[in-house]
Structure formats: structure tokens, C-alpha cells
Amino acid sequence: MTGRLRVAVLISGRGSNLQALIASCADPACPAEIVSVISNRSEAPGLGFAAAAGIPCAVIADGDRRSFAARADALLREQGVELICLAGFMRLLETDFVEAWRDRIINIHPSLLPSFRGLRAQRQALAAGVRFAGCTVHFVRPEVDCGPIIGQAVVPIHPGDDEAQLSERILRVEHRLYPLALRLIAEGRVRIVDERVEIHGWRAPQLTLLNPQDSAGEPFASPRG
Ligand code: GRF
């Protein structure tokens, strides 16, 4: 199939989101294809998923932020990449690089942005005592974990959750949200207007959730009946 959006995925570690993106792009009907995986760590386990799928992999590990940006930029252009997906990429990107690829870099972050930017977002959510957490896919701007929001997924926080349990619950929805966001972009349905995302043909889910609920799964009844 021709005309598929040419995508690069940048990783630093485990690569479970990369794996979800690879699985979704394996569908011949998917309008995106992953043509490049770049890691800043040679030992990133995610490189194995890319290699197994026959996707060209590169490691750009040495050098400072500027030299990483220069080498990555050259490679991405040589590969004809049209969109960059950051998936657990733990290196800060040079502002010039982000501006050169403006509106063509997206990221997934394990919080409901703009809450809990930065590292260990799940731990920040638990510390804040919020009742819902989740993840966000957004366009990347030079400031960390900022930029127009494409999609979000919400999960409840359960009594007694620890960081690992919450991270796992969020990760399961990350693996659904990131492929969905990529598909919407590849279908040409996403545009940025005044730094907010408009999605053609989008519907909001028809539900409202309360947390806490009572033991029967219903929201607490009013004490006054
Ligand atoms: C994910 O939680 C993602 O939201 C964050 O880093 C983690 C990467 O996990 N940006 P993986 O490498 O995709 O498994």
C-alpha cells in the first residue's frame, strides 16, 4: 500500500507503546507505517520489538542534546519521516529540533495533562489524592509535557493503589490511546487551531463517572435519601 504516513518512533526503554503502535500499523488498513525506530540507549528492550518487526533501528546514544538533535534530524529526513512519535523517550529534545518538526511530533504522557507533568506522573497523582488518573497524547512543544491535546484516557484510582498498580492500569489504556491518536492523524482528521486540536468526525463518550462509588457500584446515596 502506498501513501501511508511515514512514522518514526523514539524510545529509551521498555517499548510497550512502540509494540502497540507496531501491532496497530501491522493492519494493512492502517494509514500509518513505522519506518524508523530510534533509541538513545543501546540496551533499550524496545529495540527488540522493532528488529523483530523488521523495522530499521538506530541508536544515537552519545553526544549532547545538540548533537543528538542534529544526527536524529538528518536520519529522519533521509528516511522520509513525516511524523515522530515519542514513546517513553527520556531525553529532552533541543528547542530547534522541536520547532523544525513543529506539529509533526507527538508524545504520550501517563497523566491527564496539564496535571502532573514531568517524571513519575503516576506517583504525583497518588500523592495529590486525585480520584481519576489517565494518559494524554499531545503535540510536542519545547516546554516539557506541553502542547495541544489530541486524546486522553481516564482510569479510576482504587483505594490502596500503589504506583506500580496505577502505572499498569494506565499503561493498558496507553496501548489503546496511542494507536488511536496516530490513526486519526494519519487519516488527516486532526488539525491544530489556536493551539487546540480539532478532530473531524469525533464524538465524546456519553458517560459520567463518579469516584467513589458504594459497594454495589453505585455513586453514594445522599445521606438525606
Ligand atoms: C509510558 O508510561 C509513557 O506514557 C511514558 O513512558 C512510559 C513508556 O513506557 N512517556 P513504554 O516504554 O512504552 O513501555
Coordinates of N, CA and C and ligand atoms in Angstrom, one line a residue:
M1 N 0.9 -1.2 0.0 CA 0.0 0.0 0.0 C 0.9 1.2 0.0
T2 N 0.6 2.2 -0.8 CA 1.3 3.4 -0.8 C 0.6 4.5 -0.1
G3 N 1.3 5.6 0.1 CA 0.6 6.8 0.7 C 0.3 6.7 2.2
R4 N 0.9 5.7 2.8 CA 0.8 5.7 4.3 C 1.7 6.7 4.9
L5 N 1.2 7.2 6.0 CA 2.0 8.2 6.7 C 3.3 7.5 7.3
R6 N 4.5 8.1 7.0 CA 5.7 7.5 7.4 C 6.1 8.0 8.8
V7 N 6.2 7.1 9.7 CA 6.3 7.4 11.1 C 7.6 6.9 11.7
A8 N 8.2 7.7 12.6 CA 9.4 7.2 13.4 C 8.9 7.2 14.8
V9 N 9.4 6.2 15.6 CA 9.2 6.1 17.0 C 10.5 6.3 17.7
L10 N 10.5 7.2 18.7 CA 11.7 7.4 19.5 C 11.5 6.8 20.9
I11 N 12.4 6.0 21.3 CA 12.2 5.3 22.6 C 13.5 5.4 23.4
S12 N 13.4 5.0 24.7 CA 14.5 4.9 25.6 C 14.6 3.6 26.3
G13 N 13.5 2.9 26.4 CA 13.4 1.7 27.3 C 12.6 0.6 26.8
R14 N 11.6 0.2 27.7 CA 10.8 -1.0 27.6 C 10.1 -1.1 26.2
G15 N 9.5 -0.1 25.7 CA 8.9 -0.1 24.4 C 7.6 -0.7 24.3
S16 N 6.8 -0.7 25.4 CA 5.5 -1.4 25.2 C 4.5 -0.5 24.3
N17 N 4.7 0.8 24.4 CA 3.9 1.6 23.5 C 4.3 1.4 22.0
L18 N 5.6 1.3 21.8 CA 6.1 1.0 20.5 C 5.5 -0.3 20.0
Q19 N 5.4 -1.3 20.9 CA 4.9 -2.6 20.5 C 3.4 -2.4 20.1
A20 N 2.6 -1.6 20.8 CA 1.2 -1.4 20.5 C 1.1 -0.6 19.2
L21 N 2.0 0.3 18.9 CA 2.0 1.0 17.6 C 2.3 0.1 16.5
I22 N 3.3 -0.8 16.7 CA 3.7 -1.7 15.6 C 2.5 -2.7 15.3
A23 N 1.9 -3.1 16.4 CA 0.7 -4.1 16.2 C -0.4 -3.4 15.4
S24 N -0.6 -2.1 15.7 CA -1.7 -1.4 15.0 C -1.4 -1.1 13.6
C25 N -0.1 -0.8 13.3 CA 0.3 -0.5 12.0 C 0.5 -1.8 11.1
A26 N 0.5 -2.9 11.8 CA 0.6 -4.2 11.0 C -0.7 -4.4 10.2
D27 N -1.8 -3.8 10.6 CA -3.0 -3.9 9.9 C -2.9 -3.2 8.6
P28 N -3.0 -3.9 7.4 CA -2.8 -3.2 6.1 C -3.8 -2.1 5.9
A29 N -4.9 -2.0 6.7 CA -5.8 -0.9 6.5 C -5.3 0.3 7.3
C30 N -4.3 0.2 8.1 CA -3.8 1.3 8.9 C -3.2 2.3 8.0
P31 N -3.5 3.6 8.1 CA -3.0 4.6 7.2 C -1.6 5.1 7.6
A32 N -0.9 4.4 8.6 CA 0.4 4.8 9.0 C 1.3 3.6 9.0
E33 N 2.6 3.8 8.7 CA 3.6 2.8 8.8 C 4.8 3.3 9.5
I34 N 5.4 2.4 10.4 CA 6.6 2.8 11.1 C 7.8 2.4 10.3
V35 N 8.5 3.4 9.9 CA 9.7 3.2 9.0 C 11.0 3.4 9.7
S36 N 10.9 3.8 11.0 CA 12.2 4.0 11.8 C 11.9 4.0 13.3
V37 N 12.9 3.3 14.0 CA 12.9 3.4 15.4 C 14.2 3.9 15.9
I38 N 14.2 4.9 16.7 CA 15.5 5.5 17.2 C 15.5 5.4 18.7
S39 N 16.6 4.9 19.3 CA 16.7 4.9 20.7 C 18.0 5.7 21.1
N40 N 17.9 6.3 22.3 CA 19.1 7.0 22.8 C 19.9 6.0 23.7
R41 N 19.3 4.8 23.9 CA 20.0 3.8 24.7 C 20.2 2.5 24.0
S42 N 21.4 2.0 23.8 CA 21.6 0.8 23.0 C 21.0 -0.4 23.7
E43 N 20.8 -0.4 25.0 CA 20.2 -1.5 25.7 C 18.7 -1.4 25.9
A44 N 18.1 -0.5 25.2 CA 16.6 -0.4 25.3 C 15.9 -1.7 24.9
P45 N 15.2 -2.3 25.7 CA 14.5 -3.6 25.3 C 13.6 -3.4 24.1
G46 N 13.0 -2.2 24.0 CA 12.1 -1.9 22.8 C 12.7 -2.1 21.5
L47 N 14.0 -2.0 21.4 CA 14.7 -2.2 20.1 C 14.4 -3.6 19.6
G48 N 14.3 -4.6 20.5 CA 14.0 -5.9 20.1 C 12.6 -6.1 19.3
F49 N 11.6 -5.3 19.8 CA 10.3 -5.3 19.1 C 10.5 -4.8 17.7
A50 N 11.3 -3.7 17.5 CA 11.4 -3.1 16.2 C 12.2 -4.1 15.3
A51 N 13.2 -4.7 15.8 CA 14.0 -5.6 15.0 C 13.2 -6.8 14.6
A52 N 12.4 -7.3 15.5 CA 11.5 -8.5 15.2 C 10.5 -8.2 14.1
A53 N 10.1 -6.9 14.1 CA 9.1 -6.5 13.0 C 9.8 -6.0 11.7
G54 N 11.1 -6.1 11.7 CA 11.9 -5.8 10.5 C 11.9 -4.3 10.2
I55 N 11.8 -3.5 11.3 CA 11.8 -2.0 11.2 C 13.2 -1.5 11.4
P56 N 13.8 -0.7 10.5 CA 15.1 -0.1 10.7 C 15.3 0.6 12.0
C57 N 16.3 0.2 12.8 CA 16.6 0.7 14.1 C 17.9 1.5 14.1
A58 N 18.0 2.6 14.9 CA 19.2 3.3 15.0 C 19.4 3.6 16.5
V59 N 20.6 3.6 17.0 CA 20.9 4.0 18.3 C 21.7 5.3 18.2
I60 N 21.2 6.4 18.8 CA 22.0 7.6 18.9 C 22.2 7.9 20.3
A61 N 23.3 7.4 20.9 CA 23.5 7.4 22.3 C 24.5 8.4 22.8
D62 N 25.4 8.7 22.0 CA 26.5 9.6 22.6 C 26.2 11.0 22.2
G63 N 27.0 11.9 22.8 CA 26.9 13.3 22.5 C 25.9 14.0 23.3
D64 N 25.9 15.3 23.2 CA 25.0 16.2 24.0 C 23.6 16.3 23.2
R65 N 22.8 17.1 23.8 CA 21.4 17.3 23.2 C 21.5 17.8 21.8
R66 N 22.4 18.8 21.6 CA 22.5 19.4 20.2 C 23.0 18.3 19.2
S67 N 24.0 17.5 19.6 CA 24.4 16.6 18.6 C 23.4 15.4 18.3
F68 N 22.7 15.1 19.4 CA 21.6 14.1 19.2 C 20.6 14.7 18.2
A69 N 20.2 15.9 18.4 CA 19.2 16.5 17.5 C 19.7 16.6 16.1
A70 N 21.0 16.9 15.9 CA 21.5 17.0 14.5 C 21.5 15.7 13.8
R71 N 21.9 14.6 14.6 CA 22.0 13.3 14.0 C 20.6 12.7 13.7
A72 N 19.7 12.9 14.7 CA 18.4 12.4 14.5 C 17.7 13.1 13.4
D73 N 17.8 14.4 13.3 CA 17.2 15.2 12.2 C 17.6 14.7 10.8
A74 N 19.0 14.5 10.7 CA 19.5 14.0 9.4 C 18.9 12.7 9.0
L75 N 18.9 11.8 10.0 CA 18.4 10.4 9.8 C 16.9 10.4 9.4
L76 N 16.1 11.2 10.2 CA 14.7 11.2 9.9 C 14.4 11.8 8.6
R77 N 15.1 12.8 8.1 CA 14.9 13.4 6.8 C 15.3 12.4 5.7
E78 N 16.4 11.7 5.9 CA 16.9 10.7 5.0 C 15.8 9.6 4.8
Q79 N 15.2 9.3 5.9 CA 14.2 8.2 5.9 C 12.8 8.6 5.4
G80 N 12.7 9.9 5.1 CA 11.4 10.4 4.6 C 10.3 10.4 5.7
V81 N 10.7 10.6 7.0 CA 9.7 10.5 8.1 C 8.8 11.8 8.0
E82 N 7.5 11.5 8.3 CA 6.6 12.6 8.3 C 6.0 13.0 9.7
L83 N 6.1 12.0 10.6 CA 5.6 12.2 11.9 C 6.5 11.4 12.9
I84 N 6.8 12.1 14.0 CA 7.6 11.4 15.1 C 6.7 11.1 16.3
C85 N 6.8 9.9 16.8 CA 6.1 9.5 18.0 C 7.1 9.3 19.1
L86 N 7.0 10.1 20.2 CA 7.8 9.8 21.3 C 7.1 8.8 22.2
A87 N 7.8 7.7 22.5 CA 7.1 6.7 23.3 C 8.1 6.2 24.4
G88 N 8.0 6.9 25.5 CA 9.0 6.6 26.6 C 10.3 7.1 26.2
F89 N 10.4 8.2 25.5 CA 11.7 8.8 25.1 C 12.1 9.7 26.2
M90 N 13.2 9.4 26.9 CA 13.5 10.1 28.2 C 14.6 11.2 28.0
R91 N 14.9 11.6 26.8 CA 15.8 12.6 26.6 C 15.1 13.9 26.2
L92 N 15.6 15.0 26.8 CA 14.9 16.3 26.4 C 15.4 16.7 25.0
L93 N 14.4 17.1 24.2 CA 14.8 17.5 22.8 C 15.1 19.0 22.7
E94 N 16.1 19.2 21.9 CA 16.5 20.6 21.6 C 15.4 21.4 21.1
T95 N 15.3 22.6 21.5 CA 14.2 23.5 21.1 C 14.2 23.7 19.5
D96 N 15.4 23.8 19.0 CA 15.4 24.0 17.5 C 14.8 22.8 16.8
F97 N 15.1 21.6 17.3 CA 14.6 20.4 16.7 C 13.1 20.3 16.8
V98 N 12.6 20.7 18.0 CA 11.1 20.7 18.2 C 10.4 21.7 17.3
E99 N 11.1 22.8 17.1 CA 10.5 23.8 16.2 C 10.6 23.4 14.7
A100 N 11.7 22.8 14.4 CA 11.8 22.3 13.0 C 10.8 21.3 12.6
W101 N 10.4 20.5 13.6 CA 9.4 19.4 13.4 C 8.0 19.8 14.0
R102 N 7.8 21.1 14.1 CA 6.6 21.6 14.8 C 5.3 21.0 14.2
D103 N 4.4 20.5 15.1 CA 3.1 19.9 14.7 C 3.4 18.5 14.0
R104 N 4.6 18.0 14.1 CA 4.9 16.7 13.5 C 5.6 15.8 14.5
I105 N 5.5 16.2 15.8 CA 6.0 15.3 16.9 C 4.9 15.2 17.9
I106 N 4.6 13.9 18.3 CA 3.6 13.7 19.3 C 4.2 12.9 20.4
N107 N 3.6 12.9 21.6 CA 4.1 12.2 22.8 C 2.9 11.6 23.6
I108 N 3.3 10.6 24.3 CA 2.3 10.1 25.3 C 2.8 10.3 26.7
H109 N 2.0 10.7 27.6 CA 2.4 11.0 28.9 C 1.4 10.4 29.9
P110 N 1.8 9.7 31.0 CA 0.9 9.0 31.8 C 0.2 9.8 32.9
S111 N -0.4 10.9 32.4 CA -1.3 11.7 33.3 C -2.3 12.4 32.5
L112 N -3.3 13.0 33.1 CA -4.3 13.8 32.5 C -3.7 15.2 32.4
L113 N -3.0 15.5 31.4 CA -2.3 16.8 31.3 C -3.4 17.9 31.3
P114 N -3.2 19.1 31.8 CA -1.9 19.6 32.2 C -1.5 19.3 33.7
S115 N -2.2 18.3 34.3 CA -1.8 17.9 35.6 C -0.6 17.0 35.5
F116 N 0.3 17.1 36.5 CA 1.4 16.1 36.7 C 2.3 15.9 35.5
R117 N 2.9 17.0 35.1 CA 3.9 17.0 34.0 C 5.2 16.4 34.7
G118 N 6.1 16.0 33.8 CA 7.4 15.6 34.3 C 7.5 14.1 34.7
L119 N 8.5 13.8 35.5 CA 8.7 12.4 35.9 C 7.8 11.9 36.9
R120 N 7.5 10.6 36.9 CA 6.7 9.8 37.8 C 5.4 10.5 38.0
A121 N 4.7 10.7 36.9 CA 3.4 11.3 37.0 C 2.4 10.5 37.8
Q122 N 2.5 9.2 37.7 CA 1.6 8.3 38.5 C 1.7 8.5 40.0
R123 N 3.0 8.7 40.4 CA 3.3 8.9 41.8 C 2.8 10.3 42.2
Q124 N 2.9 11.3 41.3 CA 2.4 12.6 41.6 C 0.9 12.6 41.8
A125 N 0.2 11.8 41.0 CA -1.3 11.7 41.0 C -1.7 11.1 42.4
L126 N -1.0 10.0 42.8 CA -1.3 9.4 44.1 C -1.1 10.3 45.2
A127 N 0.0 11.1 45.1 CA 0.4 12.0 46.2 C -0.6 13.1 46.3
A128 N -1.2 13.5 45.2 CA -2.2 14.6 45.2 C -3.6 14.1 45.6
G129 N -3.8 12.8 45.7 CA -5.1 12.3 46.1 C -6.2 12.4 45.1
V130 N -5.9 12.5 43.8 CA -6.9 12.6 42.9 C -7.6 11.3 42.7
R131 N -8.9 11.3 42.3 CA -9.7 10.1 42.2 C -9.6 9.4 40.8
F132 N -9.2 10.2 39.8 CA -9.0 9.7 38.5 C -7.6 10.0 38.0
A133 N -7.1 9.1 37.2 CA -5.8 9.3 36.5 C -6.0 9.0 35.1
G134 N -4.9 8.9 34.3 CA -5.0 8.5 32.9 C -3.8 8.9 32.1
C135 N -4.0 9.0 30.8 CA -2.9 9.4 30.0 C -3.3 10.3 28.9
T136 N -2.4 11.0 28.3 CA -2.6 12.0 27.3 C -1.7 11.8 26.1
V137 N -2.2 12.0 24.9 CA -1.4 12.1 23.7 C -1.5 13.5 23.2
H138 N -0.4 14.1 23.0 CA -0.4 15.6 22.7 C 0.7 15.9 21.7
F139 N 0.5 17.0 20.9 CA 1.6 17.5 20.1 C 2.7 18.1 21.0
V140 N 3.9 18.0 20.6 CA 5.1 18.4 21.4 C 5.4 19.8 21.2
R141 N 5.6 20.6 22.3 CA 6.2 21.9 22.2 C 7.5 21.9 23.0
P142 N 8.3 23.0 22.9 CA 9.6 22.9 23.6 C 9.5 22.7 25.1
E143 N 8.4 23.2 25.8 CA 8.3 23.0 27.2 C 7.8 21.6 27.5
V144 N 8.4 20.9 28.5 CA 8.2 19.5 28.7 C 6.7 19.2 29.0
D145 N 6.2 18.2 28.3 CA 4.8 17.7 28.5 C 3.8 18.8 28.3
C146 N 4.0 19.6 27.3 CA 3.1 20.7 27.0 C 2.7 20.5 25.5
G147 N 1.6 21.1 25.1 CA 1.2 21.1 23.7 C -0.2 20.6 23.5
P148 N -0.7 21.0 22.3 CA -2.2 20.7 22.0 C -2.5 19.2 22.3
I149 N -3.6 19.0 23.0 CA -4.0 17.6 23.4 C -4.8 17.0 22.3
I150 N -4.4 15.8 21.9 CA -5.1 15.0 20.8 C -6.2 14.1 21.5
G151 N -5.8 13.4 22.5 CA -6.7 12.5 23.2 C -6.3 12.2 24.6
Q152 N -7.2 11.7 25.4 CA -6.9 11.3 26.7 C -7.7 10.1 27.1
A153 N -7.2 9.3 28.0 CA -7.9 8.1 28.5 C -7.9 8.2 30.0
V154 N -9.0 7.8 30.6 CA -9.2 8.0 32.1 C -9.3 6.7 32.8
V155 N -8.6 6.5 33.9 CA -8.8 5.3 34.7 C -9.1 5.8 36.2
P156 N -9.8 4.9 36.9 CA -10.1 5.3 38.3 C -8.8 5.0 39.2
I157 N -8.7 5.7 40.3 CA -7.7 5.3 41.3 C -8.5 4.5 42.3
H158 N -8.0 3.3 42.7 CA -8.6 2.4 43.6 C -8.0 2.6 45.0
P159 N -8.8 2.4 46.1 CA -8.3 2.5 47.4 C -7.0 1.6 47.5
G160 N -6.0 2.1 48.1 CA -4.8 1.3 48.3 C -3.9 1.1 47.1
D161 N -4.2 1.7 46.0 CA -3.3 1.6 44.9 C -1.9 2.1 45.2
D162 N -0.9 1.3 44.7 CA 0.4 1.8 44.8 C 0.8 2.3 43.3
E163 N 2.0 2.8 43.3 CA 2.5 3.4 42.0 C 2.5 2.4 40.9
A164 N 2.9 1.1 41.2 CA 3.0 0.1 40.2 C 1.7 -0.3 39.7
Q165 N 0.7 -0.4 40.6 CA -0.6 -0.8 40.2 C -1.3 0.2 39.3
L166 N -1.1 1.5 39.7 CA -1.7 2.6 38.9 C -1.0 2.7 37.6
S167 N 0.3 2.5 37.6 CA 1.0 2.6 36.3 C 0.6 1.6 35.3
E168 N 0.4 0.4 35.8 CA -0.1 -0.8 35.0 C -1.5 -0.5 34.4
R169 N -2.4 0.0 35.3 CA -3.7 0.3 34.8 C -3.7 1.4 33.7
I170 N -2.9 2.4 33.9 CA -2.7 3.5 32.9 C -2.1 2.9 31.6
L171 N -1.1 2.1 31.8 CA -0.4 1.6 30.6 C -1.3 0.8 29.7
R172 N -2.3 0.1 30.3 CA -3.2 -0.7 29.4 C -4.0 0.3 28.5
V173 N -4.4 1.4 29.0 CA -5.1 2.4 28.2 C -4.2 3.2 27.3
E174 N -2.9 3.3 27.7 CA -2.0 4.0 26.8 C -1.9 3.2 25.5
H175 N -1.9 1.9 25.6 CA -1.8 1.0 24.4 C -3.0 1.1 23.5
R176 N -4.1 1.6 24.0 CA -5.3 1.8 23.1 C -5.3 3.2 22.6
L177 N -4.9 4.2 23.4 CA -5.0 5.6 23.0 C -4.0 6.0 22.0
Y178 N -2.7 5.5 22.1 CA -1.7 6.0 21.2 C -1.9 5.5 19.8
P179 N -2.3 4.2 19.6 CA -2.6 3.8 18.2 C -3.8 4.6 17.6
L180 N -4.8 4.9 18.5 CA -6.0 5.6 18.0 C -5.6 7.0 17.6
A181 N -4.7 7.7 18.4 CA -4.3 9.1 18.0 C -3.5 9.1 16.7
L182 N -2.6 8.1 16.6 CA -1.8 8.0 15.4 C -2.7 7.8 14.2
R183 N -3.7 6.9 14.3 CA -4.6 6.6 13.2 C -5.4 7.9 12.8
L184 N -5.9 8.6 13.8 CA -6.6 9.9 13.5 C -5.8 10.9 12.7
I185 N -4.5 11.0 13.1 CA -3.6 11.9 12.4 C -3.4 11.4 11.0
A186 N -3.1 10.1 10.9 CA -2.8 9.6 9.6 C -4.0 9.6 8.6
E187 N -5.2 9.6 9.2 CA -6.4 9.8 8.3 C -6.6 11.2 8.0
G188 N -5.8 12.1 8.5 CA -6.0 13.5 8.1 C -7.1 14.2 8.8
R189 N -7.5 13.6 10.0 CA -8.7 14.2 10.7 C -8.3 15.2 11.8
V190 N -7.0 15.4 12.0 CA -6.6 16.2 13.2 C -6.0 17.5 12.7
R191 N -6.4 18.6 13.2 CA -5.7 19.8 12.9 C -5.7 20.7 14.2
I192 N -4.7 21.6 14.2 CA -4.5 22.4 15.3 C -5.0 23.8 15.0
V193 N -5.9 24.3 15.8 CA -6.4 25.7 15.6 C -6.2 26.4 16.9
D194 N -5.5 27.5 16.9 CA -5.2 28.3 18.1 C -4.7 27.4 19.2
E195 N -3.8 26.6 18.9 CA -3.1 25.7 19.9 C -4.1 24.7 20.6
R196 N -5.2 24.5 19.9 CA -6.1 23.4 20.4 C -6.4 22.5 19.2
V197 N -6.6 21.2 19.6 CA -6.8 20.2 18.5 C -8.3 20.1 18.1
E198 N -8.5 20.1 16.8 CA -9.9 19.8 16.3 C -9.8 18.5 15.6
I199 N -10.8 17.6 15.8 CA -10.7 16.3 15.2 C -12.0 16.1 14.4
H200 N -11.9 15.9 13.1 CA -13.0 15.7 12.3 C -13.7 14.4 12.5
G201 N -15.0 14.4 12.7 CA -15.8 13.2 12.9 C -15.6 12.6 14.3
W202 N -15.3 13.5 15.3 CA -15.1 13.0 16.6 C -16.3 13.0 17.5
R203 N -16.5 12.0 18.3 CA -17.6 12.0 19.3 C -17.1 11.9 20.7
A204 N -17.7 12.6 21.6 CA -17.2 12.4 23.0 C -18.1 11.2 23.6
P205 N -17.5 10.4 24.5 CA -18.2 9.3 25.1 C -19.4 9.9 26.0
Q206 N -20.5 9.1 25.9 CA -21.7 9.6 26.6 C -21.7 8.9 28.0
L207 N -20.8 9.4 28.9 CA -20.8 8.8 30.2 C -20.2 9.8 31.2
T208 N -20.7 9.6 32.4 CA -20.1 10.4 33.5 C -19.8 9.4 34.6
L209 N -18.6 9.5 35.2 CA -18.2 8.6 36.3 C -18.0 9.3 37.6
L210 N -18.4 8.7 38.6 CA -18.1 9.2 40.0 C -17.2 8.3 40.7
N211 N -16.3 8.8 41.4 CA -15.4 8.0 42.2 C -15.2 8.8 43.5
P212 N -15.8 8.4 44.7 CA -16.1 7.0 45.0 C -17.5 6.6 44.6
Q213 N -17.7 5.2 44.6 CA -19.0 4.6 44.4 C -19.2 3.8 45.7
D214 N -20.5 3.4 45.9 CA -20.7 2.5 47.1 C -20.4 1.1 46.7
S215 N -20.6 0.1 47.6 CA -20.1 -1.2 47.3 C -20.9 -1.9 46.2
A216 N -22.1 -1.4 45.9 CA -22.9 -2.0 44.8 C -22.5 -1.4 43.5
G217 N -21.6 -0.5 43.5 CA -21.1 0.1 42.2 C -21.9 1.3 41.9
E218 N -22.8 1.8 42.8 CA -23.5 3.0 42.5 C -22.8 4.2 43.2
P219 N -23.0 5.4 42.7 CA -22.5 6.5 43.5 C -23.2 6.5 44.9
F220 N -22.5 7.0 45.9 CA -23.1 7.1 47.2 C -24.4 7.8 47.2
A221 N -25.4 7.2 47.9 CA -26.7 7.9 48.0 C -26.5 9.1 49.0
S222 N -27.3 10.0 48.7 CA -27.3 11.2 49.6 C -27.7 10.8 51.0
P223 N -27.0 11.2 52.1 CA -27.4 10.8 53.4 C -28.9 11.2 53.8
R224 N -29.4 12.2 53.1 CA -30.7 12.6 53.3 C -31.7 11.8 52.4
G225 N -31.2 10.8 51.8 CA -32.1 10.0 50.9 C -32.3 10.7 49.6
Ligands
GRF1 C1 4.8 5.3 29.4 O1 4.1 5.3 30.6 C2 4.6 6.6 28.7 O2 3.4 7.2 29.0 C3 5.8 7.4 29.3 O3 6.8 6.5 29.4 C4 6.3 5.2 29.5 C5 6.9 4.4 28.4 O4 6.6 3.0 28.5 N1 6.1 8.5 28.4 P1 7.0 2.0 27.3 O5 8.5 2.2 27.1 O6 6.2 2.5 26.1 O7 6.6 0.7 27.8

